[in-house]
C-alpha positions as a LaTeX table, in Angstrom:
\begin{tabular}{lrrr}
\hline
Residue & $x$ (\AA) & $y$ (\AA) & $z$ (\AA) \\
\hline
Met1 & 28.04 & $-14.31$ & $-6.06$ \\
Lys2 & 25.41 & $-13.32$ & $-8.56$ \\
Gly3 & 21.55 & $-14.43$ & $-7.62$ \\
Thr4 & 22.43 & $-14.81$ & $-3.64$ \\
Arg5 & 19.86 & $-13.31$ & $-1.70$ \\
Pro6 & 20.00 & $-11.54$ & 1.29 \\
Leu7 & 18.30 & $-12.78$ & 4.79 \\
Asp8 & 15.79 & $-10.65$ & 6.80 \\
Asn9 & 16.33 & $-10.28$ & 10.54 \\
Ala10 & 14.09 & $-13.11$ & 11.54 \\
Glu11 & 16.31 & $-15.91$ & 9.44 \\
Ile12 & 19.30 & $-14.17$ & 10.59 \\
Gln13 & 18.40 & $-15.08$ & 14.23 \\
Lys14 & 17.58 & $-18.31$ & 12.84 \\
Val15 & 21.35 & $-19.07$ & 11.74 \\
Ser16 & 22.75 & $-17.35$ & 14.78 \\
Glu17 & 21.37 & $-19.98$ & 16.64 \\
Ala18 & 22.19 & $-23.13$ & 14.28 \\
Phe19 & 26.18 & $-23.07$ & 14.64 \\
Lys20 & 27.56 & $-26.43$ & 16.26 \\
Gly21 & 31.04 & $-27.43$ & 17.05 \\
Thr22 & 34.23 & $-26.13$ & 18.10 \\
Phe23 & 34.43 & $-23.43$ & 15.67 \\
Ala24 & 30.70 & $-22.58$ & 16.12 \\
Ile25 & 32.10 & $-19.45$ & 18.04 \\
Arg26 & 34.60 & $-18.84$ & 14.93 \\
Asn27 & 31.70 & $-19.19$ & 12.19 \\
Arg28 & 28.68 & $-17.40$ & 14.24 \\
Ser29 & 30.70 & $-14.31$ & 14.83 \\
Leu30 & 32.05 & $-14.37$ & 10.80 \\
Phe31 & 28.29 & $-14.47$ & 10.22 \\
Met32 & 27.19 & $-11.87$ & 12.51 \\
Leu33 & 30.00 & $-9.65$ & 11.70 \\
Gly34 & 29.22 & $-10.16$ & 8.04 \\
Val35 & 25.64 & $-8.96$ & 8.37 \\
Ser36 & 26.55 & $-6.03$ & 10.62 \\
Val37 & 29.04 & $-4.26$ & 8.75 \\
Gly38 & 28.64 & $-5.55$ & 4.87 \\
Gly39 & 32.41 & $-6.39$ & 4.23 \\
Arg40 & 32.96 & $-8.66$ & 1.32 \\
Ile41 & 33.77 & $-12.02$ & 2.09 \\
Ser42 & 37.73 & $-11.54$ & 0.91 \\
Glu43 & 37.60 & $-7.96$ & 3.28 \\
Leu44 & 36.47 & $-10.05$ & 6.72 \\
Leu45 & 38.83 & $-12.92$ & 6.21 \\
Ala46 & 41.89 & $-10.54$ & 5.73 \\
Leu47 & 41.12 & $-8.74$ & 9.31 \\
Lys48 & 43.40 & $-9.38$ & 12.20 \\
Val49 & 42.48 & $-9.40$ & 16.13 \\
Gly50 & 44.04 & $-5.91$ & 16.15 \\
Asp51 & 41.31 & $-4.37$ & 13.57 \\
Val52 & 38.32 & $-5.12$ & 15.75 \\
Trp53 & 39.64 & $-5.10$ & 19.47 \\
Gln54 & 41.50 & $-1.87$ & 20.53 \\
Asn55 & 41.90 & $-0.63$ & 24.08 \\
Gly56 & 40.65 & $-3.91$ & 25.66 \\
Lys57 & 37.02 & $-3.31$ & 23.84 \\
Pro58 & 35.31 & $-3.89$ & 20.59 \\
Val59 & 35.78 & $-1.07$ & 18.14 \\
Lys60 & 32.90 & 1.00 & 16.93 \\
Asp61 & 33.89 & 2.13 & 13.70 \\
Leu62 & 35.82 & $-0.52$ & 11.83 \\
Leu63 & 38.29 & 0.00 & 9.31 \\
Phe64 & 38.51 & $-1.68$ & 6.21 \\
Asp65 & 42.47 & $-0.50$ & 4.90 \\
Arg66 & 42.64 & $-0.02$ & 1.59 \\
Asn67 & 45.27 & $-2.93$ & 1.59 \\
Ile68 & 42.52 & $-5.44$ & 2.13 \\
Val69 & 39.97 & $-3.39$ & $-0.25$ \\
Lys70 & 39.01 & $-4.96$ & $-3.37$ \\
Gly71 & 41.66 & $-3.35$ & $-5.77$ \\
Gly72 & 43.28 & $-1.53$ & $-3.37$ \\
Glu73 & 41.52 & 1.50 & $-4.04$ \\
Val74 & 40.02 & 3.48 & $-0.88$ \\
Ser75 & 39.47 & 2.85 & 2.53 \\
Arg76 & 36.52 & 2.97 & 4.49 \\
Ala77 & 35.38 & 2.96 & 7.81 \\
Val78 & 32.10 & 1.67 & 8.73 \\
Pro79 & 30.20 & 1.72 & 12.36 \\
Val80 & 29.67 & $-1.63$ & 13.99 \\
Asn81 & 26.63 & $-2.36$ & 15.80 \\
Val82 & 25.30 & $-3.85$ & 18.79 \\
Asp83 & 25.14 & $-7.46$ & 16.84 \\
Gly84 & 28.58 & $-6.77$ & 15.63 \\
Arg85 & 30.35 & $-5.59$ & 18.54 \\
Glu86 & 28.64 & $-8.81$ & 20.38 \\
Ala87 & 30.34 & $-10.74$ & 17.63 \\
Ile88 & 33.74 & $-9.55$ & 18.42 \\
Glu89 & 33.75 & $-10.27$ & 21.94 \\
Ala90 & 32.52 & $-13.75$ & 21.48 \\
Leu91 & 35.62 & $-14.16$ & 19.00 \\
Ile92 & 38.23 & $-12.36$ & 21.71 \\
Ala93 & 37.15 & $-14.78$ & 23.97 \\
Trp94 & 37.11 & $-17.50$ & 22.00 \\
His95 & 40.93 & $-16.52$ & 20.72 \\
Thr96 & 41.68 & $-16.35$ & 24.44 \\
Glu97 & 40.45 & $-19.88$ & 25.25 \\
Ile98 & 41.83 & $-21.43$ & 21.89 \\
Tyr99 & 45.33 & $-19.67$ & 22.04 \\
Gly100 & 46.23 & $-18.36$ & 25.23 \\
Asp101 & 46.60 & $-15.14$ & 24.38 \\
Leu102 & 45.55 & $-12.18$ & 22.31 \\
Asp103 & 47.88 & $-11.53$ & 19.33 \\
Pro104 & 47.09 & $-8.78$ & 17.73 \\
Glu105 & 48.37 & $-9.65$ & 14.49 \\
Arg106 & 46.51 & $-12.91$ & 14.36 \\
Pro107 & 44.05 & $-13.56$ & 11.35 \\
Leu108 & 40.59 & $-12.58$ & 13.39 \\
Phe109 & 39.01 & $-15.92$ & 11.56 \\
Pro110 & 41.88 & $-18.42$ & 11.34 \\
Ser111 & 42.09 & $-21.49$ & 9.94 \\
Arg112 & 41.54 & $-24.84$ & 11.85 \\
Lys113 & 45.01 & $-25.56$ & 10.63 \\
Gly114 & 48.51 & $-23.74$ & 11.64 \\
Gln115 & 47.73 & $-23.15$ & 15.06 \\
Gly116 & 45.87 & $-19.87$ & 13.79 \\
Ser117 & 48.92 & $-18.29$ & 11.53 \\
Gln118 & 46.36 & $-18.81$ & 8.59 \\
Pro119 & 43.08 & $-17.03$ & 8.29 \\
Met120 & 40.52 & $-19.37$ & 6.60 \\
Thr121 & 39.90 & $-19.59$ & 3.06 \\
Arg122 & 37.06 & $-18.21$ & 0.86 \\
Ile123 & 36.20 & $-21.83$ & 0.53 \\
Ser124 & 36.19 & $-23.13$ & 4.00 \\
Ala125 & 34.06 & $-19.89$ & 5.31 \\
His126 & 31.55 & $-21.10$ & 2.74 \\
Arg127 & 31.45 & $-24.58$ & 4.17 \\
Ser128 & 31.68 & $-23.32$ & 7.48 \\
Leu129 & 28.21 & $-21.36$ & 7.17 \\
Lys130 & 26.58 & $-23.65$ & 4.67 \\
Pro131 & 25.53 & $-26.18$ & 7.55 \\
Ala132 & 23.96 & $-23.32$ & 9.57 \\
Phe133 & 21.76 & $-22.18$ & 6.54 \\
Glu134 & 20.61 & $-25.44$ & 6.20 \\
Ala135 & 20.22 & $-26.24$ & 9.63 \\
Ala136 & 17.96 & $-23.08$ & 10.03 \\
Gly137 & 15.61 & $-24.36$ & 7.43 \\
Leu138 & 16.26 & $-21.52$ & 4.85 \\
Asn139 & 16.17 & $-22.37$ & 1.01 \\
Gly140 & 17.38 & $-19.99$ & $-2.10$ \\
Lys141 & 20.63 & $-19.66$ & $-3.08$ \\
Leu142 & 22.77 & $-18.76$ & $-0.43$ \\
Ser143 & 26.31 & $-18.19$ & 0.22 \\
Thr144 & 29.34 & $-16.21$ & 2.03 \\
His145 & 27.95 & $-13.23$ & $-0.52$ \\
Ser146 & 24.41 & $-13.37$ & 1.15 \\
Leu147 & 25.75 & $-11.59$ & 4.33 \\
Arg148 & 26.95 & $-8.60$ & 2.46 \\
Lys149 & 23.62 & $-8.36$ & 0.36 \\
Ser150 & 21.70 & $-8.63$ & 3.82 \\
Tyr151 & 23.72 & $-5.74$ & 5.14 \\
Ala152 & 22.87 & $-3.58$ & 2.08 \\
Gln153 & 19.22 & $-4.20$ & 2.21 \\
Arg154 & 18.54 & $-3.64$ & 5.53 \\
Leu155 & 20.27 & $-0.65$ & 5.85 \\
Tyr156 & 18.54 & 0.77 & 2.90 \\
Glu157 & 15.14 & $-0.35$ & 4.26 \\
Gln158 & 16.68 & 1.79 & 7.40 \\
Thr159 & 18.15 & 4.83 & 6.05 \\
Asn160 & 16.15 & 4.98 & 2.32 \\
Asp161 & 19.78 & 6.11 & 1.12 \\
Ile162 & 21.07 & 4.57 & $-1.61$ \\
Tyr163 & 23.99 & 6.61 & $-1.49$ \\
Ala164 & 24.80 & 6.14 & 2.04 \\
Val165 & 24.61 & 2.31 & 1.25 \\
Gln166 & 27.04 & 2.90 & $-1.52$ \\
Glu167 & 29.60 & 4.34 & 0.74 \\
Met168 & 29.40 & 1.67 & 3.00 \\
Leu169 & 29.93 & $-0.88$ & 0.72 \\
Gly170 & 32.70 & 0.76 & $-0.67$ \\
His171 & 30.79 & 0.59 & $-4.51$ \\
Lys172 & 32.57 & 2.90 & $-7.56$ \\
Ser173 & 28.87 & 3.57 & $-8.85$ \\
Val174 & 25.64 & 3.50 & $-7.61$ \\
Val175 & 24.60 & 1.60 & $-10.36$ \\
Thr176 & 26.69 & $-1.35$ & $-8.29$ \\
Thr177 & 24.67 & $-0.68$ & $-5.34$ \\
Gln178 & 21.42 & $-0.72$ & $-7.16$ \\
Arg179 & 21.56 & $-4.14$ & $-8.19$ \\
Tyr180 & 22.57 & $-5.27$ & $-4.73$ \\
Leu181 & 19.05 & $-4.20$ & $-3.55$ \\
Gly182 & 15.55 & $-5.65$ & $-4.53$ \\
Val183 & 12.70 & $-5.34$ & $-3.05$ \\
Asn184 & 11.80 & $-6.19$ & 0.93 \\
Tyr185 & 12.22 & $-10.19$ & 0.36 \\
Ala186 & 9.97 & $-10.75$ & 3.52 \\
Ser187 & 7.47 & $-8.61$ & 2.22 \\
Val188 & 7.31 & $-10.18$ & $-0.91$ \\
Arg189 & 7.12 & $-13.98$ & 0.49 \\
Asp190 & 4.25 & $-12.21$ & 2.71 \\
Ala191 & 2.20 & $-11.17$ & $-0.72$ \\
Ser192 & 3.27 & $-14.30$ & $-2.83$ \\
Glu193 & 1.82 & $-16.53$ & 0.41 \\
Ala194 & $-1.28$ & $-14.19$ & 0.10 \\
Met195 & $-1.75$ & $-14.86$ & $-3.44$ \\
Ser196 & $-2.20$ & $-17.96$ & $-2.99$ \\
Ile197 & $-5.86$ & $-19.45$ & $-3.67$ \\
His198 & $-6.27$ & $-21.14$ & $-0.36$ \\
Ser199 & $-5.55$ & $-17.67$ & 0.89 \\
Glu200 & $-8.47$ & $-15.44$ & 2.44 \\
Cys201 & $-6.91$ & $-12.53$ & 1.53 \\
Asn202 & $-7.78$ & $-11.23$ & $-2.11$ \\
Val203 & $-4.64$ & $-9.52$ & $-2.47$ \\
Thr204 & $-5.34$ & $-8.46$ & $-6.16$ \\
Thr205 & $-8.42$ & $-6.65$ & $-5.25$ \\
Lys206 & $-6.45$ & $-4.83$ & $-2.02$ \\
Thr207 & $-3.23$ & $-3.52$ & $-4.59$ \\
Leu208 & $-5.48$ & $-2.08$ & $-6.92$ \\
His209 & $-7.35$ & $-0.22$ & $-4.78$ \\
Ser210 & $-4.46$ & 0.96 & $-2.67$ \\
Val211 & $-2.87$ & 2.13 & $-5.90$ \\
Asn212 & $-5.54$ & 3.81 & $-7.25$ \\
Asp213 & $-6.33$ & 5.47 & $-4.08$ \\
Ala214 & $-2.56$ & 6.83 & $-3.87$ \\
Pro215 & $-1.54$ & 10.52 & $-4.77$ \\
Asp216 & 0.04 & 10.89 & $-7.89$ \\
Asp217 & 3.38 & 12.46 & $-5.68$ \\
Glu218 & 3.70 & 9.45 & $-3.63$ \\
Leu219 & 3.32 & 7.02 & $-6.77$ \\
Leu220 & 6.17 & 8.88 & $-8.25$ \\
Val221 & 8.60 & 8.81 & $-5.11$ \\
Glu222 & 8.06 & 4.85 & $-4.89$ \\
Leu223 & 9.12 & 5.07 & $-8.55$ \\
Leu224 & 11.73 & 6.76 & $-8.25$ \\
Arg225 & 12.76 & 5.19 & $-4.90$ \\
Arg226 & 12.70 & 1.77 & $-7.11$ \\
Gly227 & 14.85 & 2.97 & $-9.75$ \\
Tyr228 & 12.62 & 4.13 & $-12.96$ \\
Asp229 & 12.99 & 6.78 & $-15.12$ \\
Val230 & 10.13 & 8.33 & $-14.29$ \\
Ala231 & 10.49 & 10.76 & $-17.14$ \\
Arg232 & 10.86 & 8.42 & $-19.78$ \\
Leu233 & 7.64 & 6.76 & $-17.98$ \\
Leu234 & 5.65 & 9.49 & $-18.46$ \\
Gln235 & 7.08 & 10.61 & $-21.94$ \\
Lys236 & 5.80 & 6.98 & $-23.10$ \\
Asp237 & 2.24 & 7.38 & $-21.23$ \\
Glu238 & 1.79 & 10.64 & $-22.85$ \\
Ser239 & 2.71 & 9.41 & $-26.11$ \\
Glu240 & 0.12 & 6.40 & $-25.64$ \\
Gln241 & $-2.41$ & 8.86 & $-25.11$ \\
Ser242 & $-1.73$ & 10.74 & $-27.74$ \\
Phe243 & $-1.95$ & 7.76 & $-30.08$ \\
Gln244 & $-5.24$ & 7.05 & $-28.90$ \\
Arg245 & $-6.56$ & 10.29 & $-29.45$ \\
Ser246 & $-5.18$ & 9.97 & $-33.33$ \\
Ile247 & $-6.72$ & 6.43 & $-33.49$ \\
Glu248 & $-10.17$ & 7.97 & $-31.89$ \\
Ala249 & $-9.88$ & 10.91 & $-33.98$ \\
Gln250 & $-9.89$ & 9.01 & $-37.33$ \\
Lys251 & $-12.79$ & 6.67 & $-36.28$ \\
His252 & $-15.38$ & 9.79 & $-35.31$ \\
Pro253 & $-14.10$ & 12.30 & $-37.58$ \\
Ser254 & $-16.62$ & 14.89 & $-35.85$ \\
Ile255 & $-14.26$ & 14.64 & $-32.77$ \\
Lys256 & $-11.37$ & 16.34 & $-34.46$ \\
Asn257 & $-13.64$ & 19.31 & $-34.95$ \\
Asp258 & $-15.17$ & 19.39 & $-31.78$ \\
Pro259 & $-14.15$ & 22.53 & $-29.77$ \\
Tyr260 & $-15.25$ & 20.94 & $-26.46$ \\
Gln261 & $-12.91$ & 17.75 & $-26.51$ \\
\hline
\end{tabular}
């Protein structure tokens, strides 16, 4: 969903502790698996028990088969970290308690209706997560898509490899992946807080000082990382400098003929 924001680790922890009720384990597992593997909500809801539980244990690599991938284009495998594996284990125990068995063909995230024969809908998934977002005290635009964005943002911050993120998300184009990735949200929040007139930190002085002291190559790398067209920026800078020299030459004709300028 356009405009939804990602969650940082601290927020993820708060949400994971906020689920209540009979279906709390199911809903928490949906949330934790989502932020751990980055699947689209449609892909997560299409999973079956046998997709995540094999040989008596959670899978370490989750296959999103082409029959559940958006557009049915390409299958992809995504590593499942310890958070995701713990979510699977909790969910499998819940299935055993609620249904009395482990049918590998049962929807991994079953609806409240139909004795587990039907998966949750996207609307019911959103309604299951919303109370936890609110109970955790979070604000901003949050939805099921925030799970996928949280995975993308955190993976990028760990790897600094946008192409790895693109592959894990199953995007056709890296341009789509770039739209998923913003600045580090937690860092921006801290910086915004520091900008307050009540803050003891003079963030403007600190920021200008650090930028002026940074080597040119570090600045170029950072601009490239953030997706700027560095070549165009440099060309624009040179054009502006040339224009400024032209103006100065018109104001001071002697400058044009000065061999030392």
